[in-house]
CSV table of C-alpha atoms and ligand atoms in Angstrom, one decimal:
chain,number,residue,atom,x,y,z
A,1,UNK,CA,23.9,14.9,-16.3
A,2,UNK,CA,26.2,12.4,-17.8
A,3,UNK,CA,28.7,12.7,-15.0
A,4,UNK,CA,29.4,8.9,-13.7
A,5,UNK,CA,29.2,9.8,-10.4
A,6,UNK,CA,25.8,10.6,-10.7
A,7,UNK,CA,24.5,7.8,-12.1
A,8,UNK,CA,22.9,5.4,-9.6
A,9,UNK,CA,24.4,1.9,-8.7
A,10,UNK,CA,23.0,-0.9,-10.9
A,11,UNK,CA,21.1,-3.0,-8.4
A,12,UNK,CA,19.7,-5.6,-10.9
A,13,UNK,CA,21.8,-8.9,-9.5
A,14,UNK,CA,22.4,-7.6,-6.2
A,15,UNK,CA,19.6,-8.3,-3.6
A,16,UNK,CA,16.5,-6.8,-1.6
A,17,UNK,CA,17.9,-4.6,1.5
A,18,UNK,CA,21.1,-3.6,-0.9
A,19,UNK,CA,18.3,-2.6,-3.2
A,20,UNK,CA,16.1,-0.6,-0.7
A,21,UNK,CA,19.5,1.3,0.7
A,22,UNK,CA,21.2,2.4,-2.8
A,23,UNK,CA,19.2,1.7,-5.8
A,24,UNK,CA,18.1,5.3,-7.5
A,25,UNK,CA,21.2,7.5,-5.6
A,26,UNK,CA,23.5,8.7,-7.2
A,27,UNK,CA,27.2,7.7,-6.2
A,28,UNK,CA,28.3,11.4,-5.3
A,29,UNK,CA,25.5,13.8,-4.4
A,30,UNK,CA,25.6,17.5,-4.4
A,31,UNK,CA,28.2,19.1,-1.9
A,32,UNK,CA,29.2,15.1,-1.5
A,33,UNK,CA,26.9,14.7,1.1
A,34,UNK,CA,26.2,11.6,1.6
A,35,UNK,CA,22.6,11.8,1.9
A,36,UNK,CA,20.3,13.2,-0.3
A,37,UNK,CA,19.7,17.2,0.4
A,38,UNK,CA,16.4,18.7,1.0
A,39,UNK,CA,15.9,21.1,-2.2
A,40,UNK,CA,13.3,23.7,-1.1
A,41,UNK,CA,11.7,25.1,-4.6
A,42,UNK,CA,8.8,25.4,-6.1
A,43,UNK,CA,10.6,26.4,-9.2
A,44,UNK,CA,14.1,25.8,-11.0
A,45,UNK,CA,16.0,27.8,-13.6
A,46,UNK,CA,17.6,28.2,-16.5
A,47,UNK,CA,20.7,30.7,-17.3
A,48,UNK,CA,19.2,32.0,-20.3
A,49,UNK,CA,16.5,31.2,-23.5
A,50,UNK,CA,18.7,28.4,-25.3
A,51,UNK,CA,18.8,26.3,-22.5
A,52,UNK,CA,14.9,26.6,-21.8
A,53,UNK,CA,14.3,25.7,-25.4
A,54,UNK,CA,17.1,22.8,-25.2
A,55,UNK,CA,15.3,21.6,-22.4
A,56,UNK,CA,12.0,21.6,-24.0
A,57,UNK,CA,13.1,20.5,-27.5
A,58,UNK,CA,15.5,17.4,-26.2
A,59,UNK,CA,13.5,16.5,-22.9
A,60,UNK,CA,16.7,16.6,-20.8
A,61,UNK,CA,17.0,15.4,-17.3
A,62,UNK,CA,15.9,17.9,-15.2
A,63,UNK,CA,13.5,19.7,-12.9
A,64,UNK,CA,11.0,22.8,-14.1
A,65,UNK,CA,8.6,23.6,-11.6
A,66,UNK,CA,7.7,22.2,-8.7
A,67,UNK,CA,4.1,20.6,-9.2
A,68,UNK,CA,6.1,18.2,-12.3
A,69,UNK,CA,8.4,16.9,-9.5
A,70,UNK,CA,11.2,18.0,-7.4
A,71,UNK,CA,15.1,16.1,-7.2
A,72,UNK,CA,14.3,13.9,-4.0
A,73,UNK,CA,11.4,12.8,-5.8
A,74,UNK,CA,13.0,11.2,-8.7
A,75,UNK,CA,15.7,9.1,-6.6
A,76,UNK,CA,12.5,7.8,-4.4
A,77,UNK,CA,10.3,7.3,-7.5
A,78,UNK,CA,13.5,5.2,-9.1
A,79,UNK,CA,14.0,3.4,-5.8
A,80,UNK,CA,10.6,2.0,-5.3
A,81,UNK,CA,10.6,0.8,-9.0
A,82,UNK,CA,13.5,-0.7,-8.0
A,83,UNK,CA,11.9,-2.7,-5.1
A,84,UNK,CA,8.8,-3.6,-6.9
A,85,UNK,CA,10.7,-4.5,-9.9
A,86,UNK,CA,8.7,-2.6,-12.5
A,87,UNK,CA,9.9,0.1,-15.1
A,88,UNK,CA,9.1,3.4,-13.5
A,89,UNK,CA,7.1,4.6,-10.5
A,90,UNK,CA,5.0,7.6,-9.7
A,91,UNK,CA,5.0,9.0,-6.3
A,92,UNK,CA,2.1,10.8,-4.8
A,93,UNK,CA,1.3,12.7,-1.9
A,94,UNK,CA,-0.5,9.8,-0.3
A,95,UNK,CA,-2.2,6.1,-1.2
A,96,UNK,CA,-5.6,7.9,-2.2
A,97,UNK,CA,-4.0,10.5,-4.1
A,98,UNK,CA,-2.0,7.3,-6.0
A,99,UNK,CA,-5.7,5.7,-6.2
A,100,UNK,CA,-7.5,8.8,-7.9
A,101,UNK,CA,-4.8,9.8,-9.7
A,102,UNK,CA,-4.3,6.4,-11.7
A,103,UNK,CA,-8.2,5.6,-12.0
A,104,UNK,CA,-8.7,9.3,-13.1
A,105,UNK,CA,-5.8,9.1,-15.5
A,106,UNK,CA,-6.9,5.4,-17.2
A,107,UNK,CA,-10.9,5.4,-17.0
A,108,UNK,CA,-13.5,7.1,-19.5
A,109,UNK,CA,-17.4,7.5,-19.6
A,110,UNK,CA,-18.8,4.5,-20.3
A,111,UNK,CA,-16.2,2.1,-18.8
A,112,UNK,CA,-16.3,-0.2,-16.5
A,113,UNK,CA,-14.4,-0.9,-13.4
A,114,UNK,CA,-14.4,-4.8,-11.2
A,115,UNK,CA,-13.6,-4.4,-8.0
A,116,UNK,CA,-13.0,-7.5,-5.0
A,117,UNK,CA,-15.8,-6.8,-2.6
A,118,UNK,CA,-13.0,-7.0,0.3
A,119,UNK,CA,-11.4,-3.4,-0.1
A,120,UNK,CA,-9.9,0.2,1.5
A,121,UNK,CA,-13.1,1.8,2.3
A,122,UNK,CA,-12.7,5.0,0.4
A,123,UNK,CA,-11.2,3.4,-2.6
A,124,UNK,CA,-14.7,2.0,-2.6
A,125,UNK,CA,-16.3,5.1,-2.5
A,126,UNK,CA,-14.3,6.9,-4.4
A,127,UNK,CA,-15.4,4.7,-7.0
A,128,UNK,CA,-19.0,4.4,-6.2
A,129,UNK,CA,-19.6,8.3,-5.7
A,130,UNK,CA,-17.3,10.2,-7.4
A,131,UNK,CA,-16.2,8.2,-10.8
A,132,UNK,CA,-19.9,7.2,-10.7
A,133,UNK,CA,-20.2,11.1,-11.6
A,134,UNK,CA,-17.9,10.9,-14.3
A,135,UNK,CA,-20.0,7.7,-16.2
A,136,UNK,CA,-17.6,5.1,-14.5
A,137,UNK,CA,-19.2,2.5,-13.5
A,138,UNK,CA,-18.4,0.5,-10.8
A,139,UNK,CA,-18.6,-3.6,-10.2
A,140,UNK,CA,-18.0,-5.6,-7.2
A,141,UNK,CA,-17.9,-9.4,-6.8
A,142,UNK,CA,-16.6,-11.6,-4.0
A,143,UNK,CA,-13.1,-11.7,-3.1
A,144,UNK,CA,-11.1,-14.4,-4.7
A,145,UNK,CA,-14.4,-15.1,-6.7
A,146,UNK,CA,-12.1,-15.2,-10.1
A,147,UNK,CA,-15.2,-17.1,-11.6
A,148,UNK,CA,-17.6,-14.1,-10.8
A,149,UNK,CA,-14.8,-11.8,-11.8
A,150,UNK,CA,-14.5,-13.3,-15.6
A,151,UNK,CA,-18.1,-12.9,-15.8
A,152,UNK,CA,-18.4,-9.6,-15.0
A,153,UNK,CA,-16.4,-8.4,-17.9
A,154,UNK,CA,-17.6,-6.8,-20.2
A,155,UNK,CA,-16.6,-5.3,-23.9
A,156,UNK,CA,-16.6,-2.0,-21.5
A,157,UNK,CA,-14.4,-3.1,-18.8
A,158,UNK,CA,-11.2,-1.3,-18.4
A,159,UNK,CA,-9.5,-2.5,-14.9
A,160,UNK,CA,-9.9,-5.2,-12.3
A,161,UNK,CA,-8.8,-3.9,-9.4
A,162,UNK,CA,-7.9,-5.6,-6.0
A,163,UNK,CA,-5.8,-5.5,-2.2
A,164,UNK,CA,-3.4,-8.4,-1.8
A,165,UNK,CA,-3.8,-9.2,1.2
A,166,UNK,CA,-7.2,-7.3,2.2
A,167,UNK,CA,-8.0,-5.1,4.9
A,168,UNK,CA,-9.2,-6.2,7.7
A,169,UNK,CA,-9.5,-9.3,6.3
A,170,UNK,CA,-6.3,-11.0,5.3
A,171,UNK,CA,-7.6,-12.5,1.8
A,172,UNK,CA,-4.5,-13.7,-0.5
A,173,UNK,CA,-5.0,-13.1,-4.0
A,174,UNK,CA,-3.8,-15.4,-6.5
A,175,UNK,CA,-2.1,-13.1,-8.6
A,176,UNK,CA,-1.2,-15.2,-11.2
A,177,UNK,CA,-5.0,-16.4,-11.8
A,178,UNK,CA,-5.8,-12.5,-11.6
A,179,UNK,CA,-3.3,-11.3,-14.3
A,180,UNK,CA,-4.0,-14.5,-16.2
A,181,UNK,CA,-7.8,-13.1,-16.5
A,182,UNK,CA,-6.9,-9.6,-17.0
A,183,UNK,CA,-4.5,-10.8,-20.1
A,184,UNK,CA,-7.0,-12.8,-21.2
A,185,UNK,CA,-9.6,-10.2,-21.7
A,186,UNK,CA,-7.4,-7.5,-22.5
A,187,UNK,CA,-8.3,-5.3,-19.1
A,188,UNK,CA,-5.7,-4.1,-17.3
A,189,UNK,CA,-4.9,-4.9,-13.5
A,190,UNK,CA,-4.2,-3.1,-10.7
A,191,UNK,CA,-3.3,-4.8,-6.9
A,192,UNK,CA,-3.1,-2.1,-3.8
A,193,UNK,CA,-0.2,-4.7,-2.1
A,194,UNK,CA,0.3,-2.2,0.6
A,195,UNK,CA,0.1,-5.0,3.6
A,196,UNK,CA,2.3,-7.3,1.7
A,197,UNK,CA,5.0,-5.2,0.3
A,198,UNK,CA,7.5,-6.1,-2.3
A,199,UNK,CA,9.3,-7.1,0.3
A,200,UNK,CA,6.4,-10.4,0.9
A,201,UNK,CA,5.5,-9.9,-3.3
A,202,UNK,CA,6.0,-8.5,-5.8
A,203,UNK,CA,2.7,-8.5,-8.1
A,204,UNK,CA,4.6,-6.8,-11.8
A,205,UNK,CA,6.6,-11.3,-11.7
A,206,UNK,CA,3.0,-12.3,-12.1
A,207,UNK,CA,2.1,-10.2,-15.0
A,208,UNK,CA,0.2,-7.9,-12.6
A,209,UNK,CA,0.5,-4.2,-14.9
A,210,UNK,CA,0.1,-2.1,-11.7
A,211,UNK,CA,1.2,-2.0,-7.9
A,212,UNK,CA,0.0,0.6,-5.6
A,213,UNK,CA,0.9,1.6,-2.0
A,214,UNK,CA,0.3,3.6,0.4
A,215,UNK,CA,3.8,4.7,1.5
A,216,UNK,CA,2.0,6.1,4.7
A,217,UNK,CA,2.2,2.1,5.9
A,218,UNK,CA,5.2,-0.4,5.7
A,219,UNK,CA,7.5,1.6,2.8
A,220,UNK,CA,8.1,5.0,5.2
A,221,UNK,CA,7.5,3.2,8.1
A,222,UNK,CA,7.7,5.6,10.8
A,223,UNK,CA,4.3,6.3,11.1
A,224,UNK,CA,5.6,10.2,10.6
A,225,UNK,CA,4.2,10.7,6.6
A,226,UNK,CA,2.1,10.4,4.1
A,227,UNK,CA,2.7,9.2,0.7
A,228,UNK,CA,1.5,6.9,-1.9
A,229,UNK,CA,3.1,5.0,-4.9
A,230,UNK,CA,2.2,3.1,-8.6
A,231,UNK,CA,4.6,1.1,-10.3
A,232,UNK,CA,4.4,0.1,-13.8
A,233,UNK,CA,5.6,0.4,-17.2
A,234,UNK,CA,7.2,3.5,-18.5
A,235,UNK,CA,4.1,3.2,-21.3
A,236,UNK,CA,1.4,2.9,-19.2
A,237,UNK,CA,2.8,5.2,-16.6
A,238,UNK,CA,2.8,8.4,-18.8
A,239,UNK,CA,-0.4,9.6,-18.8
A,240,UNK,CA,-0.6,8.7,-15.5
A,241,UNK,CA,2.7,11.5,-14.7
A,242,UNK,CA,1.1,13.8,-17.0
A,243,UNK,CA,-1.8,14.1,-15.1
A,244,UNK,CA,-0.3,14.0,-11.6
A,245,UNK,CA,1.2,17.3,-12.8
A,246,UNK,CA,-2.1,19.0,-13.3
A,247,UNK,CA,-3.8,17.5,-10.8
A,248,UNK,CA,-0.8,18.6,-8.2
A,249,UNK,CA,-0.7,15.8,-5.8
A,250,UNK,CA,3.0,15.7,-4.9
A,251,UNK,CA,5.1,15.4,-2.1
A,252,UNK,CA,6.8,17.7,-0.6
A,253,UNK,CA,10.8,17.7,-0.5
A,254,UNK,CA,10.9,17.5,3.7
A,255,UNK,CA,8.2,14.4,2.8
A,256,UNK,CA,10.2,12.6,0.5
A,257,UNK,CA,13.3,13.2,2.7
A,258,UNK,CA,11.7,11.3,5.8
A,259,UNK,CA,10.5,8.6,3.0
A,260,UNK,CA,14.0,7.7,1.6
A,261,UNK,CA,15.6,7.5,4.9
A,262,UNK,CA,12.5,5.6,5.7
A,263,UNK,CA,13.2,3.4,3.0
A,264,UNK,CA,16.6,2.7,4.1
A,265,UNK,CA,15.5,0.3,7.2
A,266,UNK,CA,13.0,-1.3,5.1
A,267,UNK,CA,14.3,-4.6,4.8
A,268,UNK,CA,15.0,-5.1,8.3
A,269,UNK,CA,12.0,-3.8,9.7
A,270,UNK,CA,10.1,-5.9,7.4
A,271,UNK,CA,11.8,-9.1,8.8
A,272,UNK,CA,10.5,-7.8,12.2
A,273,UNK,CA,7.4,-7.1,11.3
A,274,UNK,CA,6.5,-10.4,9.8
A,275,UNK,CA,8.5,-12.5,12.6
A,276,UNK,CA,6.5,-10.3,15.0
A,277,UNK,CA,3.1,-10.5,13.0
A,278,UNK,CA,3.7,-14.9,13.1
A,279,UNK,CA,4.7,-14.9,16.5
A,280,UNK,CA,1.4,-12.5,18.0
A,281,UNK,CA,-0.9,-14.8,15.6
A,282,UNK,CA,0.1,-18.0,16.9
A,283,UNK,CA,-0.7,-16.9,20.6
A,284,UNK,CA,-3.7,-15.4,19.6
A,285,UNK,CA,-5.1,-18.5,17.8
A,286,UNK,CA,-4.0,-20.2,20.7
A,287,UNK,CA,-5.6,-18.1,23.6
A,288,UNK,CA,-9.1,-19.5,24.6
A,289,UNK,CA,-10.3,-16.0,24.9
A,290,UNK,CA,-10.1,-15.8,20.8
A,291,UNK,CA,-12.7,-17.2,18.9
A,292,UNK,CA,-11.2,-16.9,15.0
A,293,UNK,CA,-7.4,-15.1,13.8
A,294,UNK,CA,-7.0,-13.8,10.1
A,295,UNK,CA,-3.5,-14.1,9.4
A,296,UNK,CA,-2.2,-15.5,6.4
A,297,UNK,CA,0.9,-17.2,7.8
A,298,UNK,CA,-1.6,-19.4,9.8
A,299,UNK,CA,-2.6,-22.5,8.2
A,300,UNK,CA,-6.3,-22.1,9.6
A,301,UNK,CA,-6.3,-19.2,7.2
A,302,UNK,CA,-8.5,-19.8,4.1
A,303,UNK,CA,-5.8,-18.6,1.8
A,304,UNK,CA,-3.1,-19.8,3.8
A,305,UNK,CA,-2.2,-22.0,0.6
A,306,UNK,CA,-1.8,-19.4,-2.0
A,307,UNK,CA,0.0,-17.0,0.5
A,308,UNK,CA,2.5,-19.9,0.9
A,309,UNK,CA,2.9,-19.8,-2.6
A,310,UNK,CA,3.0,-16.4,-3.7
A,311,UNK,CA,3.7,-14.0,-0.1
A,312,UNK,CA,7.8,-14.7,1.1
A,313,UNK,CA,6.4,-13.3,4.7
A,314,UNK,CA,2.3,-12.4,6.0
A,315,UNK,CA,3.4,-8.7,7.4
A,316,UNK,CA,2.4,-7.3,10.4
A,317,UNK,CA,-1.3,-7.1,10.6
A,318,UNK,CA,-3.8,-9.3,12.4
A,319,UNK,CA,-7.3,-9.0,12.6
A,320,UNK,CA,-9.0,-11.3,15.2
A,321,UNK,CA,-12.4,-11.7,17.3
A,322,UNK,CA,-13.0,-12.3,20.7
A,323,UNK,CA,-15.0,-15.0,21.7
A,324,UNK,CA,-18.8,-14.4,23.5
A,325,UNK,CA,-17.9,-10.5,23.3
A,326,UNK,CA,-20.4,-7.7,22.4
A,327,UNK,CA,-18.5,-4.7,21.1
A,328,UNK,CA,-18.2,-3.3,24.8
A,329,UNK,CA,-17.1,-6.0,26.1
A,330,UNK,CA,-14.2,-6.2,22.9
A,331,UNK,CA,-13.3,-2.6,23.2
A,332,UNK,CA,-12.4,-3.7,26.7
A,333,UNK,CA,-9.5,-5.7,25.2
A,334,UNK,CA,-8.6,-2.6,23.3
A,335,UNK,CA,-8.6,-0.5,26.5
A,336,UNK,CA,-6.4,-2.7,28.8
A,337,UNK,CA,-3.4,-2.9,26.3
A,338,UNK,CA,-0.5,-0.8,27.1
A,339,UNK,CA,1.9,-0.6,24.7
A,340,UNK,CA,0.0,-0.4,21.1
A,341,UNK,CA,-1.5,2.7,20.7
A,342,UNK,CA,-5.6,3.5,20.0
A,343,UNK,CA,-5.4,4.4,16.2
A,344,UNK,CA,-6.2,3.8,12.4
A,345,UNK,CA,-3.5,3.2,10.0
A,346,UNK,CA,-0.8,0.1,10.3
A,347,UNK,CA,2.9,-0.5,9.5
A,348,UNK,CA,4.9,1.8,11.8
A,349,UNK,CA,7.2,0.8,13.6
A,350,UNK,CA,4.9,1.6,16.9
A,351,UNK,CA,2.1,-1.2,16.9
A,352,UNK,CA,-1.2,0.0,16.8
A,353,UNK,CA,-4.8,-1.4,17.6
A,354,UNK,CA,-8.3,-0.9,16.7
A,355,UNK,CA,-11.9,-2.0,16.9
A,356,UNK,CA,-12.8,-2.1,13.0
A,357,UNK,CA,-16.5,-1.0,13.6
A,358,UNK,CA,-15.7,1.6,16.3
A,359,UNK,CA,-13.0,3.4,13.9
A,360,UNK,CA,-14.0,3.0,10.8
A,361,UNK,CA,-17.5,1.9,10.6
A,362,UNK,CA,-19.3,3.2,13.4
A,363,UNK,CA,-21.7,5.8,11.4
A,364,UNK,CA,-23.0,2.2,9.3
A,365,UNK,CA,-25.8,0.2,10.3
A,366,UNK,CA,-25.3,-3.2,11.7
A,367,UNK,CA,-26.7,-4.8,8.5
A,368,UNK,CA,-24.3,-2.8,6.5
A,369,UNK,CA,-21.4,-3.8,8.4
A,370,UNK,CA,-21.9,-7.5,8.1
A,371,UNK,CA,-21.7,-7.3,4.2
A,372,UNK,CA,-18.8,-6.0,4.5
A,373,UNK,CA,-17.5,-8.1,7.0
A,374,UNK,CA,-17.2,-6.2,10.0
A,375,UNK,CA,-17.8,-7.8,12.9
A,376,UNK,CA,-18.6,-6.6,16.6
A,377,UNK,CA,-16.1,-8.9,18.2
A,378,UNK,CA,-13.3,-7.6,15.8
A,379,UNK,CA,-9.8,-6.1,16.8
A,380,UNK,CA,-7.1,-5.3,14.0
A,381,UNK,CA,-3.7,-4.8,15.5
A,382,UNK,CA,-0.5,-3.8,13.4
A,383,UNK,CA,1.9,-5.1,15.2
A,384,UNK,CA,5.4,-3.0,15.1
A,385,UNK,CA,8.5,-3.8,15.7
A,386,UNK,CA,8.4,-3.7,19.7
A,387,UNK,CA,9.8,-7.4,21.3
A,388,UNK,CA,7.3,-10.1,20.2
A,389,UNK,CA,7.5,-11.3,24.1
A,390,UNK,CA,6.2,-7.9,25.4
A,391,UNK,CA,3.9,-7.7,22.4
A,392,UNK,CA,2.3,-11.3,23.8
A,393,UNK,CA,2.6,-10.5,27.4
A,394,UNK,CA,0.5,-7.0,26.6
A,395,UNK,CA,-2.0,-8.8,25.0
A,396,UNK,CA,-2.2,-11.8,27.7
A,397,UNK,CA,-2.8,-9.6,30.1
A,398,UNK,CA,-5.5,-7.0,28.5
A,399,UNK,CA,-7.5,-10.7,27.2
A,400,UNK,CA,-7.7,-12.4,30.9
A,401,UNK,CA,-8.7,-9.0,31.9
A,402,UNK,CA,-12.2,-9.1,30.4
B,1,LIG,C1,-4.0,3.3,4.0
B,1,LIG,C2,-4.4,2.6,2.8
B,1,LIG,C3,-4.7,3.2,1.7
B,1,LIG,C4,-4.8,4.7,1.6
B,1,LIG,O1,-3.6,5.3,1.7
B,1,LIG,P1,-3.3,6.8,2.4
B,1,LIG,O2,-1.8,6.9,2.3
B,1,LIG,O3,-3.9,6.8,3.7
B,1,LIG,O4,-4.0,7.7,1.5
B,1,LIG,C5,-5.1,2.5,0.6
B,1,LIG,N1,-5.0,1.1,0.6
B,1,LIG,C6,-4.7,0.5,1.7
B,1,LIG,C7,-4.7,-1.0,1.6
B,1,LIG,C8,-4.4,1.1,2.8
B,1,LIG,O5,-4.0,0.4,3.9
């Protein structure tokens, strides 16, 4: 374990994509391969009782059983810390699982979560029907409402929670203003910044305490996995790890494989994913078929401001509506594309597009779906990292079509 050649490359002065391709890796890896192998156990051994009790008594360095981690694991889990610049970082086997996992780990009866109303559907009800059953209770204010947010705290308020930006609808969060409450009141704050990225920002620099993605998006990339991530303090994370290993929600070696050769590209898909995301706004907002484009690099935007501020790049997604359009007459858009794909989920490298109400919120009634937003006209696309030109030709064609 003390071997030089297995310590990782110190990446702290040397930048993002040099970062995202050998932070956590050790210089020589086992049989020298270059890459990092595929260990297929569920459990790891010991050559006799001295070294289990060794183990246990000096908490070395190593694996035990499968469901406390595995080796891939740890260079993934060191990487994204890396990234995100925060201490340590617990890997999950998807965004949810991160979600729960963290909530389950920091909340007791009696306390009190605040929530932005803008949010991932089934962090919202995860909240609302399941911690509800454990005495959490649950409160929602606008988004970006950092007024109504203060006053919902209470002497039982344990988290603020929020996305930066939201989903579908593009808000920016002012994450310093956010921590600034959060420290203020002693609560602790959590930011899902799976559409930004650290590669657009990097929450922990603004006194955030913890970042959570969902791998499944821009960080793999490929549209091929499922994963999900927090990033925090070594402190804070403990209890968090501990009870990752009861609950068992770990990746699998072949998972975190496809993830760290996912994260290798990460940078430069990034930079096409924003360029691309910019360029596909612009013609939208400029098409007379489009009545309204959220996109944060758009100075229409209402939080194009703070974005400009705090975001180095607006990502990949766009959410727009189509002007005098029912929701037959939008899904009509939807069906004349032909090159992003039908489908929930965003940042693959394979753009994707949906109709918000159609995949996510059809079962809700029309009331329901305007509180949260949801309009009939609406169309999210990730954009991937296709040619912006065929991207805009695609979608030229598929809106004169209707
Ligand atoms: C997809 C997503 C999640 C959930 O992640 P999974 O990996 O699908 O479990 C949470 N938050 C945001 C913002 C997401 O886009």
């Amino acid at each position: 374990m003390n071997d030089p050649n297995r310590v990782p490359l110190d990446v702290s002065d040397l930048g993002f994509s040099t970062s995202a391709v050998q932070a956590g890796e050790a210089r020589q890896k086992p049989e020298s391969a270059i890459t990092d192998p595929i260990f297929c156990a569920s459990t790891y051994t010991f050559p006799d009782t001295a070294s289990v009790i060794r183990y246990i008594e000096e908490g070395q360095e190593r694996e035990e059983y499968g469901r406390y981690g595995n080796p891939g694991e740890k260079v993934a889990e060191k990487k994204l810390a890396a990234l995100e610049g925060g201490e340590d970082a617990v890997l999950y086997a998807s965004g949810m699982a991160a979600i729960v996992g963290l909530l389950m780990a920091k909340l007791n009866a009696g306390d009190e979560v605040i929530f932005f109303d803008e949010c991932y559907h089934r962090s919202r009800e995860f909240c609302s029907k399941h911690m509800s059953r454990f005495g959490v209770v649950t409160r929602q204010v606008k988004a970006c409402d950092y007024d109504a947010m203060e006053a919902a705290i209470n002497e039982n308020t344990k988290m603020l929670i929020s996305e930066s930006p939201t989903n579908p609808h593009l808000s920016v969060v002012d994450l310093e203003k956010f921590a600034a409450i959060g420290k203020k009141h002693n609560v602790e704050t959590l930011i899902d910044a799976t559409l930004a990225t650290p590669f657009n920002v990097r929450p922990i620099d603004y006194g955030v305490d913890y970042v959570l993605h969902s791998a499944t998006k821009y960080l793999a990339g490929h549209n091929d996995l499922l994963a999900g991530v927090i990033i925090g303090s070594k402190t804070q994370l403990e209890s968090v790890r501990k009870l990752r290993g009861i609950m068992g929600g770990i990746n699998s070696p072949h998972n975190i494989y496809l993830l760290l050769r996912g994260l290798k590209t990460f940078s430069l898909r990034m930079e096409r994913h924003n360029r691309n995301g910019q360029a596909i706004a612009e013609f939208l907002e400029s098409h007379p078929k489009v009545e309204k484009v959220y996109y944060p690099g758009l100075p229409s935007h209402k939080y194009y401001e703070v974005a400009k501020k705090t975001m180095s790049g607006y990502g990949g997604l766009i959410t727009f509506l189509i002007k005098d359009a029912d929701w037959r007459k939008t899904a009509d858009v939807i069906d004349a594309v032909k090159i992003p794909r039908i489908g929930p989920s965003l940042g693959g490298v394979e753009s994707l597009i949906e109709q918000p109400l159609v995949m996510s919120y059809f079962q809700l009634k029309p009331e329901e779906r305007a509180k949260f937003g949801i309009f009939d006209n609406m169309i999210r696309m990730s954009c991937g990292i296709e040619d912006a030109e065929d991207l805009i030709a695609d979608l030229k064609q598929a809106l004169d079509s209707i």
